[in-house]
Amino acid sequence: MSAGPAGPDPAAAGGPTRPLPPLRFGVLGCASIAWRRTLPAIAGSEHTDIVAVASRDTARAERFAERFGGVAVSGYQRLLERADVEAVYLPLPTGLHAEWAARALRAGKHVLTEKPLASTAEQVAELRALADATGLLLRENRMFVHHPQHQHVHRLLADGAIGHLRTLTAAMAIPPLPDEDVRYRPELGGGALLDVGFYPLHTALVFLSPPVELVGAHLARDRARDVDVGGSALLCGGDGATAQLTFGFQHAYRSAYELWGERGRIVLERAFTPPPTWQPLLRIERQDRTETLTLPAADQFRASVERFAHLARGGGVDREHLDTATRAAALVDQIRARAAVSWSAPQIRATG
């Protein structure tokens, strides 16, 4: 599992060190996730500042800058040319991640992309090579792993609370999206697998022993839009434990996983996108009793951006993070190539 949140290192032996200045972010795109979750975290941390916000729509950039700080910039390339921008946060559609992350690295900026890092394993490999060549930090905003609730689950497993893990089930699904949503556009990296499928897939990589291999998969594709709107996958870990994953844009909302061992189960609802004020409820079910633990609330977006700032300020290179992104991208490629496909009529968003 990825390391937890971290700010600047504490004082080294021999006396306190001077606090590091906040990492200066430029924002490349004005997506909903940026407005709702990530930019409030960046603007609210003492370790990060927003100095510029870019959009192809100047009025939209101005609205974001007015709320979160910095100046509005018309066009993405102009932001990359700014000397006051040290790092770029990139919440563009998935299909644009590889191009603009590469441009940002070539411009000398550290890069934090929204998840996933890129659309294919080949693109991830190219970005890794570029980050290595430039000596710059490259991470995807895999924010959910920074929530301490998952570390608590790890401790329970390590302490034998449910015995050896046998099966993991994980699901992330949402109702149909508005017709104009970019996640319905294949040329922009649309589809449920790359979007909500990210969470159950990475949950499997967190808890299953390597190597994690694909056993089988199914994708439901929207015939009119030619994107996957749902799917499932079966994975197997190196010790024989399996993972059953479900994802899609066709369901009532669910965000959860369950670990089923030889002596019990651990169940976590609202596992992937809890608000900062949410106190997680962790259920441990055994043969003769059920125990529910209430865990502390945490802001996983803020933890993610502060970890990024710490690493960008010289806190080290987290190669495990990019190794995991590489393994996930390879599994996504395999699911696309090997999945049984069914075709469905367009999904209509419910109203009222």
CSV table of C-alpha atoms in Angstrom, one decimal:
chain,number,residue,atom,x,y,z
A,1,MET,CA,0.0,0.0,0.0
A,2,SER,CA,1.2,3.5,-0.7
A,3,ALA,CA,2.7,5.5,2.1
A,4,GLY,CA,0.4,7.7,4.1
A,5,PRO,CA,0.2,11.5,4.1
A,6,ALA,CA,3.4,13.4,4.8
A,7,GLY,CA,4.5,17.0,5.0
A,8,PRO,CA,8.0,18.4,5.2
A,9,ASP,CA,10.4,16.2,7.2
A,10,PRO,CA,10.6,17.0,10.9
A,11,ALA,CA,13.7,18.6,12.2
A,12,ALA,CA,16.8,16.6,11.7
A,13,ALA,CA,19.2,15.8,14.6
A,14,GLY,CA,21.2,18.8,15.6
A,15,GLY,CA,18.4,21.4,15.5
A,16,PRO,CA,15.3,22.6,13.6
A,17,THR,CA,15.4,23.2,9.9
A,18,ARG,CA,13.9,26.1,8.1
A,19,PRO,CA,10.3,25.3,6.9
A,20,LEU,CA,10.1,24.7,3.2
A,21,PRO,CA,8.1,27.1,1.1
A,22,PRO,CA,4.8,25.9,-0.3
A,23,LEU,CA,4.9,24.1,-3.6
A,24,ARG,CA,3.6,26.4,-6.3
A,25,PHE,CA,0.9,24.6,-8.4
A,26,GLY,CA,-0.5,25.5,-11.8
A,27,VAL,CA,-3.8,23.9,-12.6
A,28,LEU,CA,-4.2,22.5,-16.1
A,29,GLY,CA,-7.9,22.3,-16.7
A,30,CYS,CA,-11.1,23.2,-14.8
A,31,ALA,CA,-12.8,19.8,-14.2
A,32,SER,CA,-15.6,19.1,-11.7
A,33,ILE,CA,-13.3,16.9,-9.5
A,34,ALA,CA,-10.8,19.8,-9.2
A,35,TRP,CA,-13.5,22.2,-8.1
A,36,ARG,CA,-15.2,19.9,-5.6
A,37,ARG,CA,-12.3,18.0,-4.0
A,38,THR,CA,-8.7,18.6,-5.2
A,39,LEU,CA,-8.4,22.3,-5.4
A,40,PRO,CA,-9.9,22.9,-1.9
A,41,ALA,CA,-7.3,20.5,-0.6
A,42,ILE,CA,-4.4,22.3,-2.4
A,43,ALA,CA,-5.6,25.7,-1.4
A,44,GLY,CA,-6.3,24.7,2.1
A,45,SER,CA,-2.8,23.2,2.8
A,46,GLU,CA,0.1,25.2,4.2
A,47,HIS,CA,2.4,23.1,2.0
A,48,THR,CA,0.9,24.0,-1.3
A,49,ASP,CA,-0.3,27.2,-3.2
A,50,ILE,CA,-2.2,27.7,-6.4
A,51,VAL,CA,-0.5,30.4,-8.5
A,52,ALA,CA,-2.3,29.9,-11.9
A,53,VAL,CA,-5.3,28.2,-13.4
A,54,ALA,CA,-5.5,27.5,-17.1
A,55,SER,CA,-8.5,26.7,-19.3
A,56,ARG,CA,-9.4,27.1,-23.0
A,57,ASP,CA,-12.4,29.1,-21.6
A,58,THR,CA,-10.9,32.2,-20.0
A,59,ALA,CA,-14.1,32.9,-18.0
A,60,ARG,CA,-14.0,29.4,-16.5
A,61,ALA,CA,-10.4,29.9,-15.5
A,62,GLU,CA,-11.2,33.2,-13.9
A,63,ARG,CA,-14.0,31.6,-11.9
A,64,PHE,CA,-11.7,28.9,-10.6
A,65,ALA,CA,-8.9,31.5,-9.8
A,66,GLU,CA,-11.3,33.7,-8.0
A,67,ARG,CA,-12.3,30.9,-5.6
A,68,PHE,CA,-8.9,29.1,-5.1
A,69,GLY,CA,-6.3,31.8,-5.8
A,70,GLY,CA,-3.8,32.4,-8.5
A,71,VAL,CA,-4.2,34.1,-11.9
A,72,ALA,CA,-6.4,32.9,-14.8
A,73,VAL,CA,-4.5,31.8,-17.9
A,74,SER,CA,-6.0,31.3,-21.3
A,75,GLY,CA,-4.7,28.0,-22.8
A,76,TYR,CA,-2.7,25.2,-21.3
A,77,GLN,CA,0.6,25.8,-23.0
A,78,ARG,CA,0.8,29.4,-21.6
A,79,LEU,CA,0.6,28.0,-18.1
A,80,LEU,CA,3.5,25.6,-18.8
A,81,GLU,CA,5.6,28.6,-19.8
A,82,ARG,CA,5.2,30.4,-16.5
A,83,ALA,CA,8.3,30.5,-14.4
A,84,ASP,CA,6.3,30.7,-11.1
A,85,VAL,CA,4.7,27.3,-11.7
A,86,GLU,CA,6.7,24.5,-10.1
A,87,ALA,CA,4.2,21.7,-10.3
A,88,VAL,CA,1.2,21.0,-12.5
A,89,TYR,CA,-2.1,19.4,-11.3
A,90,LEU,CA,-3.8,17.9,-14.3
A,91,PRO,CA,-7.5,17.1,-14.1
A,92,LEU,CA,-8.1,16.9,-17.9
A,93,PRO,CA,-10.1,14.0,-19.4
A,94,THR,CA,-8.2,10.8,-19.2
A,95,GLY,CA,-7.4,10.7,-22.9
A,96,LEU,CA,-5.4,13.9,-22.6
A,97,HIS,CA,-3.3,12.9,-19.6
A,98,ALA,CA,-0.4,11.3,-21.5
A,99,GLU,CA,0.0,14.3,-23.9
A,100,TRP,CA,-0.2,17.1,-21.3
A,101,ALA,CA,1.7,15.3,-18.6
A,102,ALA,CA,4.6,14.8,-21.1
A,103,ARG,CA,4.4,18.5,-22.1
A,104,ALA,CA,4.5,19.5,-18.4
A,105,LEU,CA,7.5,17.3,-17.7
A,106,ARG,CA,9.4,18.6,-20.7
A,107,ALA,CA,8.6,22.1,-19.5
A,108,GLY,CA,10.4,21.3,-16.2
A,109,LYS,CA,7.3,20.9,-14.0
A,110,HIS,CA,6.4,18.1,-11.5
A,111,VAL,CA,3.2,16.5,-12.5
A,112,LEU,CA,0.2,15.3,-10.4
A,113,THR,CA,-2.5,13.9,-12.8
A,114,GLU,CA,-6.0,12.9,-11.9
A,115,LYS,CA,-6.4,9.1,-12.0
A,116,PRO,CA,-5.5,7.1,-14.0
A,117,LEU,CA,-2.0,8.2,-15.0
A,118,ALA,CA,-2.7,7.4,-18.7
A,119,SER,CA,-5.0,5.3,-20.9
A,120,THR,CA,-2.6,2.5,-21.8
A,121,ALA,CA,0.4,0.7,-20.4
A,122,GLU,CA,2.5,2.0,-23.3
A,123,GLN,CA,1.7,5.6,-22.4
A,124,VAL,CA,2.5,4.9,-18.7
A,125,ALA,CA,5.9,3.5,-19.7
A,126,GLU,CA,6.7,6.5,-21.9
A,127,LEU,CA,5.8,8.9,-19.1
A,128,ARG,CA,7.9,7.0,-16.6
A,129,ALA,CA,10.9,7.2,-18.9
A,130,LEU,CA,10.4,10.9,-19.4
A,131,ALA,CA,10.1,11.5,-15.6
A,132,ASP,CA,13.3,9.5,-15.0
A,133,ALA,CA,15.1,11.5,-17.8
A,134,THR,CA,14.0,14.9,-16.4
A,135,GLY,CA,14.4,14.0,-12.7
A,136,LEU,CA,10.9,15.3,-12.0
A,137,LEU,CA,8.1,13.8,-9.9
A,138,LEU,CA,5.2,12.1,-11.6
A,139,ARG,CA,2.2,10.8,-9.7
A,140,GLU,CA,-1.4,10.0,-10.2
A,141,ASN,CA,-4.0,11.3,-7.7
A,142,ARG,CA,-4.6,7.9,-6.3
A,143,MET,CA,-6.2,9.6,-3.3
A,144,PHE,CA,-8.1,6.8,-1.7
A,145,VAL,CA,-5.0,4.8,-0.6
A,146,HIS,CA,-4.1,7.8,1.6
A,147,HIS,CA,-7.1,7.4,3.8
A,148,PRO,CA,-6.1,5.7,7.1
A,149,GLN,CA,-9.1,3.4,7.0
A,150,HIS,CA,-7.3,1.2,4.6
A,151,GLN,CA,-4.2,1.1,6.8
A,152,HIS,CA,-6.6,-0.1,9.6
A,153,VAL,CA,-7.8,-2.9,7.4
A,154,HIS,CA,-4.2,-3.9,6.7
A,155,ARG,CA,-3.5,-4.1,10.4
A,156,LEU,CA,-6.5,-6.3,11.0
A,157,LEU,CA,-5.4,-8.6,8.3
A,158,ALA,CA,-1.8,-8.7,9.6
A,159,ASP,CA,-3.2,-9.5,13.1
A,160,GLY,CA,-5.2,-12.5,11.7
A,161,ALA,CA,-8.6,-11.0,12.4
A,162,ILE,CA,-10.2,-13.1,9.6
A,163,GLY,CA,-7.4,-15.6,9.0
A,164,HIS,CA,-5.8,-15.9,5.5
A,165,LEU,CA,-7.5,-13.9,2.8
A,166,ARG,CA,-9.3,-16.1,0.3
A,167,THR,CA,-11.5,-13.7,-1.7
A,168,LEU,CA,-11.8,-10.0,-2.2
A,169,THR,CA,-14.8,-8.3,-3.7
A,170,ALA,CA,-14.8,-4.6,-4.7
A,171,ALA,CA,-17.3,-2.4,-6.4
A,172,MET,CA,-17.4,1.2,-7.6
A,173,ALA,CA,-20.4,2.2,-9.7
A,174,ILE,CA,-22.6,5.2,-10.2
A,175,PRO,CA,-25.9,6.0,-12.0
A,176,PRO,CA,-25.9,7.0,-15.7
A,177,LEU,CA,-24.2,10.3,-16.4
A,178,PRO,CA,-25.5,13.4,-18.3
A,179,ASP,CA,-25.4,12.8,-22.1
A,180,GLU,CA,-22.7,15.4,-22.6
A,181,ASP,CA,-20.3,14.0,-19.9
A,182,VAL,CA,-16.7,13.5,-21.3
A,183,ARG,CA,-16.7,10.0,-19.9
A,184,TYR,CA,-19.0,9.0,-22.7
A,185,ARG,CA,-16.5,10.2,-25.4
A,186,PRO,CA,-14.1,7.5,-26.5
A,187,GLU,CA,-11.7,9.9,-28.1
A,188,LEU,CA,-11.2,11.5,-24.6
A,189,GLY,CA,-10.5,8.2,-22.9
A,190,GLY,CA,-14.1,7.6,-21.8
A,191,GLY,CA,-15.6,4.5,-20.3
A,192,ALA,CA,-16.3,3.0,-16.9
A,193,LEU,CA,-13.1,0.8,-16.9
A,194,LEU,CA,-10.7,3.8,-16.9
A,195,ASP,CA,-12.9,5.8,-14.5
A,196,VAL,CA,-14.8,4.0,-11.7
A,197,GLY,CA,-13.0,0.8,-12.6
A,198,PHE,CA,-9.8,2.3,-11.3
A,199,TYR,CA,-10.9,1.9,-7.6
A,200,PRO,CA,-11.7,-1.8,-7.4
A,201,LEU,CA,-8.7,-2.6,-9.6
A,202,HIS,CA,-6.3,-0.8,-7.4
A,203,THR,CA,-8.0,-2.3,-4.3
A,204,ALA,CA,-7.0,-5.7,-5.7
A,205,LEU,CA,-3.4,-4.5,-6.2
A,206,VAL,CA,-3.4,-3.2,-2.6
A,207,PHE,CA,-4.5,-6.5,-0.9
A,208,LEU,CA,-3.6,-9.4,-3.2
A,209,SER,CA,-0.2,-11.0,-3.2
A,210,PRO,CA,1.8,-10.4,-6.4
A,211,PRO,CA,1.8,-11.3,-9.1
A,212,VAL,CA,-1.9,-10.4,-9.7
A,213,GLU,CA,-3.2,-11.9,-12.9
A,214,LEU,CA,-6.3,-11.6,-15.0
A,215,VAL,CA,-8.5,-14.7,-15.1
A,216,GLY,CA,-11.5,-13.4,-17.0
A,217,ALA,CA,-13.5,-10.2,-17.7
A,218,HIS,CA,-16.7,-8.8,-19.1
A,219,LEU,CA,-17.4,-5.4,-20.5
A,220,ALA,CA,-20.8,-3.9,-21.3
A,221,ARG,CA,-20.5,-1.4,-24.2
A,222,ASP,CA,-22.9,1.3,-25.1
A,223,ARG,CA,-23.7,0.7,-28.8
A,224,ALA,CA,-24.3,4.3,-29.7
A,225,ARG,CA,-21.4,5.9,-27.8
A,226,ASP,CA,-18.9,3.0,-28.3
A,227,VAL,CA,-17.6,3.1,-24.7
A,228,ASP,CA,-17.8,0.6,-21.9
A,229,VAL,CA,-20.5,1.5,-19.4
A,230,GLY,CA,-20.0,-1.4,-17.0
A,231,GLY,CA,-18.0,-4.5,-16.4
A,232,SER,CA,-16.5,-7.0,-14.1
A,233,ALA,CA,-13.2,-8.8,-13.8
A,234,LEU,CA,-11.8,-11.8,-11.9
A,235,LEU,CA,-8.2,-11.6,-10.8
A,236,CYS,CA,-6.0,-14.1,-8.9
A,237,GLY,CA,-3.1,-13.3,-6.6
A,238,GLY,CA,0.2,-15.1,-6.3
A,239,ASP,CA,-1.0,-17.1,-3.2
A,240,GLY,CA,-4.3,-18.2,-4.9
A,241,ALA,CA,-6.6,-15.5,-3.3
A,242,THR,CA,-9.1,-14.1,-5.9
A,243,ALA,CA,-10.6,-10.7,-6.5
A,244,GLN,CA,-14.1,-10.2,-8.0
A,245,LEU,CA,-14.4,-6.6,-9.3
A,246,THR,CA,-17.5,-4.7,-10.5
A,247,PHE,CA,-17.7,-1.2,-12.0
A,248,GLY,CA,-20.0,0.8,-14.1
A,249,PHE,CA,-22.2,3.8,-15.0
A,250,GLN,CA,-25.4,1.7,-14.8
A,251,HIS,CA,-26.0,1.2,-11.1
A,252,ALA,CA,-27.2,2.8,-7.9
A,253,TYR,CA,-24.2,4.3,-6.3
A,254,ARG,CA,-21.9,2.0,-4.4
A,255,SER,CA,-18.3,2.3,-3.3
A,256,ALA,CA,-17.2,-0.7,-1.2
A,257,TYR,CA,-15.0,-3.7,-0.7
A,258,GLU,CA,-15.1,-6.9,1.3
A,259,LEU,CA,-12.2,-9.2,2.4
A,260,TRP,CA,-13.3,-12.8,3.0
A,261,GLY,CA,-10.9,-14.9,5.0
A,262,GLU,CA,-11.0,-18.4,6.4
A,263,ARG,CA,-12.4,-17.2,9.7
A,264,GLY,CA,-14.4,-14.1,8.9
A,265,ARG,CA,-15.0,-11.0,6.8
A,266,ILE,CA,-14.0,-7.3,6.8
A,267,VAL,CA,-16.6,-5.0,5.1
A,268,LEU,CA,-16.0,-1.4,4.3
A,269,GLU,CA,-18.7,0.7,2.7
A,270,ARG,CA,-18.1,4.2,1.2
A,271,ALA,CA,-14.5,3.0,0.8
A,272,PHE,CA,-13.2,5.1,-2.1
A,273,THR,CA,-14.6,8.6,-2.1
A,274,PRO,CA,-15.7,9.6,1.5
A,275,PRO,CA,-16.1,13.3,2.2
A,276,PRO,CA,-13.5,14.7,4.7
A,277,THR,CA,-16.1,14.7,7.5
A,278,TRP,CA,-17.1,11.0,7.0
A,279,GLN,CA,-16.4,8.7,9.9
A,280,PRO,CA,-15.9,5.3,8.3
A,281,LEU,CA,-17.7,2.3,9.7
A,282,LEU,CA,-15.6,-0.9,9.5
A,283,ARG,CA,-17.5,-4.1,10.0
A,284,ILE,CA,-15.8,-7.4,11.1
A,285,GLU,CA,-18.0,-10.4,10.8
A,286,ARG,CA,-17.1,-13.7,12.4
A,287,GLN,CA,-19.0,-17.0,13.1
A,288,ASP,CA,-20.3,-16.0,16.5
A,289,ARG,CA,-20.3,-12.1,16.4
A,290,THR,CA,-20.2,-8.9,14.4
A,291,GLU,CA,-18.1,-6.0,15.5
A,292,THR,CA,-18.4,-2.4,14.0
A,293,LEU,CA,-15.6,0.0,14.4
A,294,THR,CA,-16.1,3.8,13.9
A,295,LEU,CA,-12.8,5.2,12.5
A,296,PRO,CA,-11.7,8.8,12.4
A,297,ALA,CA,-12.6,11.1,9.5
A,298,ALA,CA,-9.8,12.1,7.2
A,299,ASP,CA,-9.3,14.2,4.0
A,300,GLN,CA,-7.7,11.8,1.6
A,301,PHE,CA,-7.4,14.5,-1.1
A,302,ARG,CA,-5.4,16.7,1.2
A,303,ALA,CA,-3.2,13.8,2.2
A,304,SER,CA,-2.5,13.0,-1.4
A,305,VAL,CA,-1.5,16.5,-2.4
A,306,GLU,CA,0.7,16.9,0.7
A,307,ARG,CA,2.4,13.6,0.0
A,308,PHE,CA,3.1,14.9,-3.5
A,309,ALA,CA,4.4,18.2,-2.2
A,310,HIS,CA,6.7,16.4,0.3
A,311,LEU,CA,8.2,14.3,-2.5
A,312,ALA,CA,8.6,17.2,-4.9
A,313,ARG,CA,10.5,19.2,-2.2
A,314,GLY,CA,13.1,16.5,-2.0
A,315,GLY,CA,11.4,13.9,0.2
A,316,GLY,CA,12.5,11.0,-2.1
A,317,VAL,CA,11.1,9.1,-5.1
A,318,ASP,CA,8.2,6.7,-4.5
A,319,ARG,CA,9.0,4.1,-7.2
A,320,GLU,CA,6.4,1.8,-5.8
A,321,HIS,CA,3.7,4.3,-6.8
A,322,LEU,CA,4.7,4.2,-10.4
A,323,ASP,CA,5.2,0.4,-10.3
A,324,THR,CA,1.6,0.1,-9.2
A,325,ALA,CA,0.4,2.4,-11.9
A,326,THR,CA,2.3,0.3,-14.4
A,327,ARG,CA,0.7,-3.0,-13.2
A,328,ALA,CA,-2.8,-1.4,-13.2
A,329,ALA,CA,-2.4,-0.1,-16.7
A,330,ALA,CA,-1.2,-3.6,-17.9
A,331,LEU,CA,-4.3,-5.2,-16.3
A,332,VAL,CA,-6.5,-2.6,-18.0
A,333,ASP,CA,-5.0,-3.4,-21.4
A,334,GLN,CA,-5.6,-7.1,-20.7
A,335,ILE,CA,-9.2,-6.6,-19.7
A,336,ARG,CA,-9.8,-4.6,-22.9
A,337,ALA,CA,-8.2,-7.3,-25.0
A,338,ARG,CA,-9.7,-10.4,-23.4
A,339,ALA,CA,-13.1,-9.4,-22.1
A,340,ALA,CA,-16.3,-10.9,-23.3
A,341,VAL,CA,-18.4,-7.9,-24.7
A,342,SER,CA,-22.1,-7.3,-24.6
A,343,TRP,CA,-23.8,-4.4,-26.3
A,344,SER,CA,-26.5,-2.3,-24.7
A,345,ALA,CA,-28.8,0.6,-25.7
A,346,PRO,CA,-27.8,4.1,-24.6
A,347,GLN,CA,-28.2,4.7,-20.8
A,348,ILE,CA,-30.6,7.5,-19.9
A,349,ARG,CA,-29.9,9.5,-16.8
A,350,ALA,CA,-32.8,9.4,-14.4
A,351,THR,CA,-34.5,12.7,-13.6
A,352,GLY,CA,-36.6,14.0,-10.8
